Coordinates of C-alpha atoms and ligand atoms in Angstrom, one line a residue:
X1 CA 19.5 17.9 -18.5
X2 CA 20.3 14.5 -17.6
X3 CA 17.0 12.2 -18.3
X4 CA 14.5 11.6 -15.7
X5 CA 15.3 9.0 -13.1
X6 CA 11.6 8.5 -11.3
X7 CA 10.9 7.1 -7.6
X8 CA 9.0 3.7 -8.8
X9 CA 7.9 3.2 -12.5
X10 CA 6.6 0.6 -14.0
X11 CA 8.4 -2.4 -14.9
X12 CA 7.1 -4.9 -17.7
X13 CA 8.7 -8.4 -17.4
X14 CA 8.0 -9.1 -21.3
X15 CA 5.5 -11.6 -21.9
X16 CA 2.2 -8.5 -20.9
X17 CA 1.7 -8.1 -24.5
X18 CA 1.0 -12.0 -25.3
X19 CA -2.2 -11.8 -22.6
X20 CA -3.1 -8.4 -24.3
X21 CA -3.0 -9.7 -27.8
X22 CA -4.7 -12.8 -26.7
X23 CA -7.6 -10.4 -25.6
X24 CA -7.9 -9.0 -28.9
X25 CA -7.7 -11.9 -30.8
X26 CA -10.3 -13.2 -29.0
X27 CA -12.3 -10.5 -28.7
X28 CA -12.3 -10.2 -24.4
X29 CA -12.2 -6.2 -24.3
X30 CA -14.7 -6.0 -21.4
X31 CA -14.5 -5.6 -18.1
X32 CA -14.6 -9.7 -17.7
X33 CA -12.6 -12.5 -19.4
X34 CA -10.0 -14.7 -19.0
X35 CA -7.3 -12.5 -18.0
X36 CA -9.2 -11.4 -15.4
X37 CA -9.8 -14.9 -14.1
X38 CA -6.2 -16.1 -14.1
X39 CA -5.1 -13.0 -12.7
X40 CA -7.6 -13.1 -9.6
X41 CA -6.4 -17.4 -9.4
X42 CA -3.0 -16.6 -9.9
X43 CA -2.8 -14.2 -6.9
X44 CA -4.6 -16.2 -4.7
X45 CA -2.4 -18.7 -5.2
X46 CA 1.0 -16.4 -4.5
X47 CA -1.1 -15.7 -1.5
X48 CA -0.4 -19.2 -0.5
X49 CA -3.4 -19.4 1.7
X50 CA -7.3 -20.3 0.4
X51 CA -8.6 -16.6 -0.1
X52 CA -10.9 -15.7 -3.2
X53 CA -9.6 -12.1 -4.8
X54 CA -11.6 -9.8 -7.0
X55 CA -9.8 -7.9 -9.7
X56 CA -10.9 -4.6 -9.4
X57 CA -10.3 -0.8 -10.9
X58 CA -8.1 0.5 -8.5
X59 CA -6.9 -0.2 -4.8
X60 CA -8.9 2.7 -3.5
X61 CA -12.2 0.4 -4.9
X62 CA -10.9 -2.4 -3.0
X63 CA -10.9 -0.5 0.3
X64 CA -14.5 1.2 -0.3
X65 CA -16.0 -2.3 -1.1
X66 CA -14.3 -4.1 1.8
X67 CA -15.5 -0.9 4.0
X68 CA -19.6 -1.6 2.6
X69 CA -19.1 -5.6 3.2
X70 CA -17.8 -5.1 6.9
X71 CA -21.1 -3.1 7.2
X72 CA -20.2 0.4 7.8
X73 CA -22.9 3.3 7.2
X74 CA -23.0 6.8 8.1
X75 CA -22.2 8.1 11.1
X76 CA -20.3 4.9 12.1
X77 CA -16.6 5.7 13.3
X78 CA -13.5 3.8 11.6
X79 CA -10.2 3.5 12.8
X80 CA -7.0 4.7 10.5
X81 CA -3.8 4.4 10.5
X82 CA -2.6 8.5 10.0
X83 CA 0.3 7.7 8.4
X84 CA -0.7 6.7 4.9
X85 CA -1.8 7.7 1.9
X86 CA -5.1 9.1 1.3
X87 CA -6.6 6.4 -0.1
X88 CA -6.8 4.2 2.8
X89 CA -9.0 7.1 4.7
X90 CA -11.1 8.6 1.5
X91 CA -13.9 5.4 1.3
X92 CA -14.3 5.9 5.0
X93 CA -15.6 9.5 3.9
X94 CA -17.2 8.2 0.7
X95 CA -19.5 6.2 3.2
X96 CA -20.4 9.1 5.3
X97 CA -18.8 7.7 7.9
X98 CA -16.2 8.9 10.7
X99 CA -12.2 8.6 10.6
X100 CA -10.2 8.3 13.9
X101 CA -6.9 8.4 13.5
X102 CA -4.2 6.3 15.1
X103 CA -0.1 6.9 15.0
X104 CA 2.3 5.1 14.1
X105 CA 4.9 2.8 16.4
X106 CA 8.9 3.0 15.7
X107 CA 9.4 -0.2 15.0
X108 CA 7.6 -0.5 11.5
X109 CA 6.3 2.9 11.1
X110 CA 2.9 1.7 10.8
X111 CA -0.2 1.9 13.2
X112 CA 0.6 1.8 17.2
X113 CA -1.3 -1.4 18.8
X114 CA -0.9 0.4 22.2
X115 CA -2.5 3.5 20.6
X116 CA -5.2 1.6 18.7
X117 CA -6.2 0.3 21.9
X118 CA -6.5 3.4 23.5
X119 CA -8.5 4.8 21.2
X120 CA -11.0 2.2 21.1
X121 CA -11.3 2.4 24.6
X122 CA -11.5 6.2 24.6
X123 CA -13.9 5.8 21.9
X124 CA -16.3 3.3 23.5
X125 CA -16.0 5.5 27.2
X126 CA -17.8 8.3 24.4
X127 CA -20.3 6.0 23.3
X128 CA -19.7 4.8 20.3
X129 CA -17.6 1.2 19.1
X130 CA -15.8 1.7 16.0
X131 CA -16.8 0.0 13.2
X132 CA -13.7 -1.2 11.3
X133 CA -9.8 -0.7 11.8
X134 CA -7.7 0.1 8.9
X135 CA -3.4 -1.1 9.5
X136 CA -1.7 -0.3 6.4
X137 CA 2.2 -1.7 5.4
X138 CA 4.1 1.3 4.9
X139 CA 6.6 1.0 2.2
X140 CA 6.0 -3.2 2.4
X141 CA 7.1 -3.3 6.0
X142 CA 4.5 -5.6 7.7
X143 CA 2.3 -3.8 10.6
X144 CA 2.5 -5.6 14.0
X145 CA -0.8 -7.3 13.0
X146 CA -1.3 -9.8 15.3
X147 CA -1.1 -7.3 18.1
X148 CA -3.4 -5.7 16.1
X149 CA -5.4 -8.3 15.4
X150 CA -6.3 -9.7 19.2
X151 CA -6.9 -6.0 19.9
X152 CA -9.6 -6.2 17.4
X153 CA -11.1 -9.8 18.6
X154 CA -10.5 -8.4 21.9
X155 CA -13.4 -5.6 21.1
X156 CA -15.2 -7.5 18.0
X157 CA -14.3 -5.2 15.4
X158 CA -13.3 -6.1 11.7
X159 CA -10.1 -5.6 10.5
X160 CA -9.5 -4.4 6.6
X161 CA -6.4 -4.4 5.8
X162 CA -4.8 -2.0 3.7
X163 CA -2.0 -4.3 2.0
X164 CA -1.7 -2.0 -1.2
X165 CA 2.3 -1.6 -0.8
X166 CA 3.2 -4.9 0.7
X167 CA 2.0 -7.4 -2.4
X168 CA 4.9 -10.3 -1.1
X169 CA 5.7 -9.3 2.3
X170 CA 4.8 -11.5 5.2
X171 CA 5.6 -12.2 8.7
X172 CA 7.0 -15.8 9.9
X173 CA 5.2 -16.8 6.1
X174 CA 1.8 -15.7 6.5
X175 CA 1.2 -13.4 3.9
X176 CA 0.1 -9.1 4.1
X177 CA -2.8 -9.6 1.6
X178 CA -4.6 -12.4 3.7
X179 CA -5.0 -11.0 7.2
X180 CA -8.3 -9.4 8.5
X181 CA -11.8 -9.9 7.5
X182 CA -10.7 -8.2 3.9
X183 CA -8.0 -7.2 2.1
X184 CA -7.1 -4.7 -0.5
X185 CA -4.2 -4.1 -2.7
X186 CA -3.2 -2.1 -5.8
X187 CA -1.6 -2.5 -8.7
X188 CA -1.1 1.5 -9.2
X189 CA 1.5 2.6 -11.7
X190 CA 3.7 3.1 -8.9
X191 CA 3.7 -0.2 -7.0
X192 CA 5.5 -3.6 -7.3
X193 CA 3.5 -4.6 -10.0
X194 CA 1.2 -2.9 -11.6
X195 CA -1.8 -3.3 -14.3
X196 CA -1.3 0.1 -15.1
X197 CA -4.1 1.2 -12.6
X198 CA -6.0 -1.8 -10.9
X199 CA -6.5 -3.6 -7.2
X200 CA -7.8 -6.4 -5.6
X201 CA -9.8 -7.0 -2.8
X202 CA -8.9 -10.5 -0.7
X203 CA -11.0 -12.4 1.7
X204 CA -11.1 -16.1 3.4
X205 CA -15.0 -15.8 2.6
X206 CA -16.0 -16.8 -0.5
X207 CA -19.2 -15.4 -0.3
X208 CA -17.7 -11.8 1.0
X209 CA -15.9 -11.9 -2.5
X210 CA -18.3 -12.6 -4.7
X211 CA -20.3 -10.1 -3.0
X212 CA -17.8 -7.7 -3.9
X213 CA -18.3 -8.9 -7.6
X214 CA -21.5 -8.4 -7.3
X215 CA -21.0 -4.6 -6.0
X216 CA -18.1 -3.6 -8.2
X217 CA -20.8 -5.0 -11.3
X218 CA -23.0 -2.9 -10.9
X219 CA -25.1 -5.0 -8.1
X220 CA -27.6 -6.8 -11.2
X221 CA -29.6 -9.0 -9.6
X222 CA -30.8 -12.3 -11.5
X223 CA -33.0 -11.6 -14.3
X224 CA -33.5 -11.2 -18.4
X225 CA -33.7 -7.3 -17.5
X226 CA -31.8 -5.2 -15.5
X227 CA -32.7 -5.4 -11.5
X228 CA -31.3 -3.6 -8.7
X229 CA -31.8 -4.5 -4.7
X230 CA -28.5 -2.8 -4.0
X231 CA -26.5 0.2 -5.0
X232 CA -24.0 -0.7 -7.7
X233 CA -20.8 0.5 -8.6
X234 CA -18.6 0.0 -11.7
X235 CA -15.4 -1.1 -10.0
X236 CA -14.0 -4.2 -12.3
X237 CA -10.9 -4.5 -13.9
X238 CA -10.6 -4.7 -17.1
X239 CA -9.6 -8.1 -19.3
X240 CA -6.4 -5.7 -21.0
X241 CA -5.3 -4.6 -17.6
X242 CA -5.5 -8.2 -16.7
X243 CA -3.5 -9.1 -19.2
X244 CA -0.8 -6.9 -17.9
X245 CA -1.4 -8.2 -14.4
X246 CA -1.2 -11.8 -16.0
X247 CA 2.5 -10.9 -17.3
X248 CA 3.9 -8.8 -13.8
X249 CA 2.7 -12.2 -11.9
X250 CA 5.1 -14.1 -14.0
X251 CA 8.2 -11.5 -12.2
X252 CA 6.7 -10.3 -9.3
X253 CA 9.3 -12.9 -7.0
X254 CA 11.8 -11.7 -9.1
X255 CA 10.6 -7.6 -8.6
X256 CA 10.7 -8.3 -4.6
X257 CA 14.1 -9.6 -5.1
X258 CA 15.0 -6.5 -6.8
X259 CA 13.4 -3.8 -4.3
X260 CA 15.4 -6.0 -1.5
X261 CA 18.7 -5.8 -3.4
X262 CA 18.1 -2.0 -3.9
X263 CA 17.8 -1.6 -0.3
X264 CA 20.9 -3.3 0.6
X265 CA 22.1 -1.3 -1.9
X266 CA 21.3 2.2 -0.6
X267 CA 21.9 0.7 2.7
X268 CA 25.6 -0.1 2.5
X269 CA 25.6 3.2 0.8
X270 CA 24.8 4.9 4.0
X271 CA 24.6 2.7 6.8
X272 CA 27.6 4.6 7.9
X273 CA 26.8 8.3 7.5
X274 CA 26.0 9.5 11.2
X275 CA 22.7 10.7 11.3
X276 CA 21.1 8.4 8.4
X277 CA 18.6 5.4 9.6
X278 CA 16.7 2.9 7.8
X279 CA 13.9 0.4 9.5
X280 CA 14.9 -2.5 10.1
X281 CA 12.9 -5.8 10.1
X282 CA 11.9 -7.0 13.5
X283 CA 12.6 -10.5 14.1
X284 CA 10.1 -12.6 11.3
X285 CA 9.1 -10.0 9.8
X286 CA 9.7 -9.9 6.1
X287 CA 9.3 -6.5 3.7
X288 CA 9.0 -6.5 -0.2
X289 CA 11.1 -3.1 0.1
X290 CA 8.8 -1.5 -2.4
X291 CA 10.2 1.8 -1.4
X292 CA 13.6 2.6 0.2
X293 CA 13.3 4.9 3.0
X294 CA 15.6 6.7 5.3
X295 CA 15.5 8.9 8.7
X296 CA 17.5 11.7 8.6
X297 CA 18.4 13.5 11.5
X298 CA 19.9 16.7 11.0
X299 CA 21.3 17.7 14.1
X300 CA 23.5 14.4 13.8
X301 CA 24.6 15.0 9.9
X302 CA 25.5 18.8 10.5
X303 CA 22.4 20.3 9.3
X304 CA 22.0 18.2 6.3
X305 CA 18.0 17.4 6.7
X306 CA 15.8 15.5 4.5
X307 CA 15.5 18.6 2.3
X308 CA 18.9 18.7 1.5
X309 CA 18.8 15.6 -0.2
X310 CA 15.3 15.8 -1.3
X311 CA 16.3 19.2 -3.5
X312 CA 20.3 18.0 -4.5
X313 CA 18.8 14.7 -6.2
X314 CA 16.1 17.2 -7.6
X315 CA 18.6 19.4 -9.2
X316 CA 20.1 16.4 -11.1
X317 CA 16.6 15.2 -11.9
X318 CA 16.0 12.7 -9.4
X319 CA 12.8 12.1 -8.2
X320 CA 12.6 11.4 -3.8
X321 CA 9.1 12.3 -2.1
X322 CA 9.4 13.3 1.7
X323 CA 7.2 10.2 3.4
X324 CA 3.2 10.2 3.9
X325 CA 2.5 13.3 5.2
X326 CA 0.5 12.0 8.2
X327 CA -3.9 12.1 7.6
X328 CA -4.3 13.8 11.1
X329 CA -2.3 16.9 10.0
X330 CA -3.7 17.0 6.5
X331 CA -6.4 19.9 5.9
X332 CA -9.3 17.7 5.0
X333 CA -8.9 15.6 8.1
X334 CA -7.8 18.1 10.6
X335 CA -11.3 17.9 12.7
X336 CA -11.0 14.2 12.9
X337 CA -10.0 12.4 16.0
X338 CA -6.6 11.4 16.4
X339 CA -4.3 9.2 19.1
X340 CA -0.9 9.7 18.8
X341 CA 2.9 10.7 20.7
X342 CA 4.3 12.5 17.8
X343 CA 6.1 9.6 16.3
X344 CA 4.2 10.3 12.5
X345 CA 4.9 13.9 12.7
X346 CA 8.7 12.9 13.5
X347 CA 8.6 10.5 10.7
X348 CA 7.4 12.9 8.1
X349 CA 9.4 15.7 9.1
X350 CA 12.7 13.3 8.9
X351 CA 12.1 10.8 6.1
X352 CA 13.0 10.2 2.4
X353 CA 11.8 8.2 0.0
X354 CA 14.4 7.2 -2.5
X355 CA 14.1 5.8 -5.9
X356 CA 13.6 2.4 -5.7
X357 CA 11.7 0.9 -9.3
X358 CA 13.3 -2.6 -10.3
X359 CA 13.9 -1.0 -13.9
X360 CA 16.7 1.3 -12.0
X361 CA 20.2 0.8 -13.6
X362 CA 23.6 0.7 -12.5
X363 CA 24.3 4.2 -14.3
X364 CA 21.1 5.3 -12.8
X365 CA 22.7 4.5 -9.4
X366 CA 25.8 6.2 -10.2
X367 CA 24.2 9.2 -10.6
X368 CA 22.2 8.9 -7.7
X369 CA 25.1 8.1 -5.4
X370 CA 27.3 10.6 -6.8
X371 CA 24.4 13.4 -5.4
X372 CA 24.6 11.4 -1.9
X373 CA 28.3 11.8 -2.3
X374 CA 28.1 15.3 -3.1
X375 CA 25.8 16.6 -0.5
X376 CA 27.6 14.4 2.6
X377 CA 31.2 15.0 0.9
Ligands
PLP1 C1 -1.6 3.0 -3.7 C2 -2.2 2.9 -2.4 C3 -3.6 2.8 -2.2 C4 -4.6 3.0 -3.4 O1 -4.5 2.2 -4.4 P1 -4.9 2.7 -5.9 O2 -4.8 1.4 -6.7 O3 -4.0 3.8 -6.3 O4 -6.3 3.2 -5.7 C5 -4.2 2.7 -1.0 N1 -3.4 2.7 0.1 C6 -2.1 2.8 0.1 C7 -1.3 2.7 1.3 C8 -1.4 2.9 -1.2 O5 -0.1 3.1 -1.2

């Protein structure tokens, strides 16, 4: 069996190991420290705007923090892109409160601004404004956010932006990662770079992100003892994980480089086979290409479906994942509202994400190609 070639693994650029020693020399193996510091100033600064982050545990944290600071309690009703994972909808359950589910557009696969506005419409007509609206960046590809955005002035409601696979995309310059009230993103495993699980949340108000601090600390008031005027969670990152974020910062231009020259790549590979589409980037729009994806459409490519693919790169151990299975057709969120035309459910029943880590090799692509040779021979 040829050795495992895996969608997106992690990628160390070398000097991780100097912040992590650093720690244990100095004795920082806490959730706090220097690490975590740099990491949280050295984001904001690839951010290029004046945002404050908060290193935190995971992405999924970042979301359910923003969702508590932009005041959402049971019973409240928050807007979701349905095409995502299921992190970006969970912390709306976590709080109790409701998700209403929005499809996605064509252009950039992610959340429909003619849909969102719909919805909120059709949402206030049944008495109730949502609370929050939830965009996400599919794959790095930039949601139409300032559509998005004046829909949300338009109505007063907070946008929190779900930016966890678009670290280094931006449109006309302005970064994913600083629009909305909040921001979260992740540095999973499986992402651009990673701490080996982490995330950060990201806001213009430095008082929103020391409040998530504050939360993610276990909400200790000021005092010699231990006292509580809030619920607390235990959501920081640690000082090692830092560490590792301290190092992937150092190659994370580099890593977007890569994930761009792997879709070129894949898409001079195919650009020609009938049937086979990527998305492309609408005018100012810019995409880390954290995954590859591609549409295909089997009555143009003589039956050959996503599945095809999906099970021949399988069969030579190659890892592909059919896209996010849309939040509206999943089980737990099948009773939730949703405003759509179809265009997620197309999506997922067409699309194929293909390996796309920056540790991927030229022999790795040989092998890969010769499968994509193979099935459309
Ligand atoms: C990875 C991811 C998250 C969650 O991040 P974690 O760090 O894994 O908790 C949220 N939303 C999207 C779209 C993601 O891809």
């Amino acid at each position: 069996m040829n050795p495992k070639i895996w969608l997106s693994s992690p990628h160390m650029g070398g000097t991780e190991l100097n912040y992590i020693h650093e720690a244990f020399d100095t004795n920082w193996v806490a959730p706090l420290g220097p690490n975590v510091d740099n990491f949280e100033k050295s984001i904001a600064s690839f951010l290029q705007e004046d945002v404050h982050v908060a290193a935190l545990s995971s992405g999924t944290a970042a979301l359910h923090l923003a969702l508590i600071l932009a005041g959402v309690q049971a019973g409240d009703e928050v807007i979701c892109q349905s095409m995502t994972f299921s992190a970006s909808a969970n912390p709306i359950a976590y709080l109790g409160a409701k998700p209403v589910f929005i499809d996605s557009e064509a252009d950039t696969w992610n959340m429909s601004p003619a849909l969102l506005e719909q919805a909120i419409q059709d949402r206030i007509a049944k008495g109730k404004t949502p609370k929050a609206i939830i965009p996400v960046h599919l794959y790095g590809m930039p949601a139409k956010k300032d559509e998005i955005q004046a829909i949300a002035d338009k109505y007063g409601i907070a946008v929190i932006e779900d930016a966890a696979e678009a670290l280094g995309s931006h449109i006309n310059g302005k970064m994913c990662g600083t629009y909305g009230l909040i921001s979260a993103l992740s540095f999973n495993g499986n992402k651009i770079i990673t701490t080996s699980g982490g995330g950060a949340l990201v806001a213009h108000s430095k008082d929103l992100a020391h409040k998530a601090t504050f939360l993610a600390t276990q909400a200790r008031d000021a005092a010699p003892h231990y006292e509580h005027s809030h619920i607390g969670y235990n959501y920081r990152m640690s000082n090692i994980c830092a560490g590792i974020g301290c190092g992937q910062m150092e190659v994370l231009a580099k890593r977007i480089e890569q994930r761009r020259a792997i879709y070129t790549r894949y898409y001079n590979k195919l650009k020609g086979i009938q049937g086979i589409s990527f998305v492309d980037e609408p005018t100012g729009y810019f995409s880390n290409r954290w995954l590859t994806t591609i549409l295909v459409d089997a009555e143009k490519t003589n039956g050959i479906s996503r599945e095809t693919i999906r099970l021949a790169l399988n069969e030579d151990n190659i890892e592909s994942r059919p896209l996010w299975k849309p939040m509206h057709i999943q089980p737990i969120f099948a009773s939730a509202p949703f405003y759509g035309d179809g265009t997620s459910e197309r999506l997922f029943r067409d699309g194929l994400c293909l390996p796309s880590g920056s540790n991927l090799t030229d022999a790795d692509f040989e092998r890969i190609f010769a499968v994509l040779d193979k099935v459309f021979g």
